[in-house]
Coordinates of C-alpha atoms in Angstrom, one line a residue:
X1 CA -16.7 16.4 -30.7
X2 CA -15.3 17.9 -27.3
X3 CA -18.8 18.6 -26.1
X4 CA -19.6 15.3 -26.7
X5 CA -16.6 14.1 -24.8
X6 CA -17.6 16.3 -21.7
X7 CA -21.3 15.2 -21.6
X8 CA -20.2 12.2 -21.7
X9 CA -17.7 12.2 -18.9
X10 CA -20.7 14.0 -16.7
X11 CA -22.7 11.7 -17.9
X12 CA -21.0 9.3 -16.1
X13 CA -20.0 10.7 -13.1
X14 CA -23.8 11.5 -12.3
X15 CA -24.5 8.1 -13.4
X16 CA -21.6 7.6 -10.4
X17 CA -23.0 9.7 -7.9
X18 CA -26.2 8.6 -7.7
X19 CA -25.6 4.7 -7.6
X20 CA -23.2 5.9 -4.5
X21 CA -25.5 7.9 -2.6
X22 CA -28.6 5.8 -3.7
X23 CA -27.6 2.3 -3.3
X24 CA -25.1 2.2 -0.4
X25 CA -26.8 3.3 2.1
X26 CA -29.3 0.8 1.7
X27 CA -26.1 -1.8 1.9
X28 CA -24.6 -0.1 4.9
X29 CA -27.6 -0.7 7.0
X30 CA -28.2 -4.6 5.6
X31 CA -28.1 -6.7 8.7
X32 CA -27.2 -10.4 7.1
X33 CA -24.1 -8.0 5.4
X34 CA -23.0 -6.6 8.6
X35 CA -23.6 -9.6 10.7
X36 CA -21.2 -11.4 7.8
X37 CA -18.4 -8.7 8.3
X38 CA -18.3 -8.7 11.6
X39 CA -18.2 -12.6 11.7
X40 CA -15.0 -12.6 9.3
X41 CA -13.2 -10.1 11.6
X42 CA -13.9 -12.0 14.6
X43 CA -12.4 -15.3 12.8
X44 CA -9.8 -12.7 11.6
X45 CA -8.4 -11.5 15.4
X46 CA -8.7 -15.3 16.6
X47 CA -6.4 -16.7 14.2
X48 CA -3.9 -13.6 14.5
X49 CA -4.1 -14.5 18.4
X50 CA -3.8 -18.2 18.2
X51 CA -1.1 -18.1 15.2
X52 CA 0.7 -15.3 17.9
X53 CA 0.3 -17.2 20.7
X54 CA 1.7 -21.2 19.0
X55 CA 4.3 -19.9 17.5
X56 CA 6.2 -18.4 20.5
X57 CA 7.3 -14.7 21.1
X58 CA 10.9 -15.7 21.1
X59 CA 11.0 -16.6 17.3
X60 CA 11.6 -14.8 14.0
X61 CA 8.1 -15.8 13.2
X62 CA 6.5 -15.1 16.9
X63 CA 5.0 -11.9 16.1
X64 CA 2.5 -10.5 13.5
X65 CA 3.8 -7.0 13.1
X66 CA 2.5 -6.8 9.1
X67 CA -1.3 -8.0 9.9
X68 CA -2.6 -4.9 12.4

C-alpha cells in the first residue's frame, strides 16, 4: 500500500507540473487578460491618489501607508 501512496503522490505532482508549464504560458501571453490587469491597476493607483489627495495629509486617515 505505500507504493501505491507514492505513485500516487507523483502522480499528481506530474499531473501538476505539466498543467503549469503547459497551460500558463499560453495565459501569460493572452492580450484581453493582460490588457484587463493592467486596466484594474490603473483604476487601483487612481483611487489610492484621489482617496490620498481628498482626505488631506494632515489627518489620521491622510495617508495610505498599508496599500503600497
Amino acid at each position: 500500500m505505500e507504493l501505491m501512496h507514492w505513485i500516487c503522490i507523483g502522480a499528481a505532482v506530474a499531473v501538476a507540473a505539466t498543467g503549469w508549464f503547459l497551460v500558463v504560458p499560453l495565459y501569460r501571453g493572452w492580450r484581453p487578460l493582460n490588457d484587463r490587469i493592467t486596466d484594474q491597476v490603473s483604476r487601483s493607483a487612481a483611487l489610492v491618489k484621489e482617496c490620498s489627495t481628498t482626505m488631506g495629509a494632515g489627518t489620521a486617515f491622510g495617508r495610505l501607508s498599508t496599500i503600497r
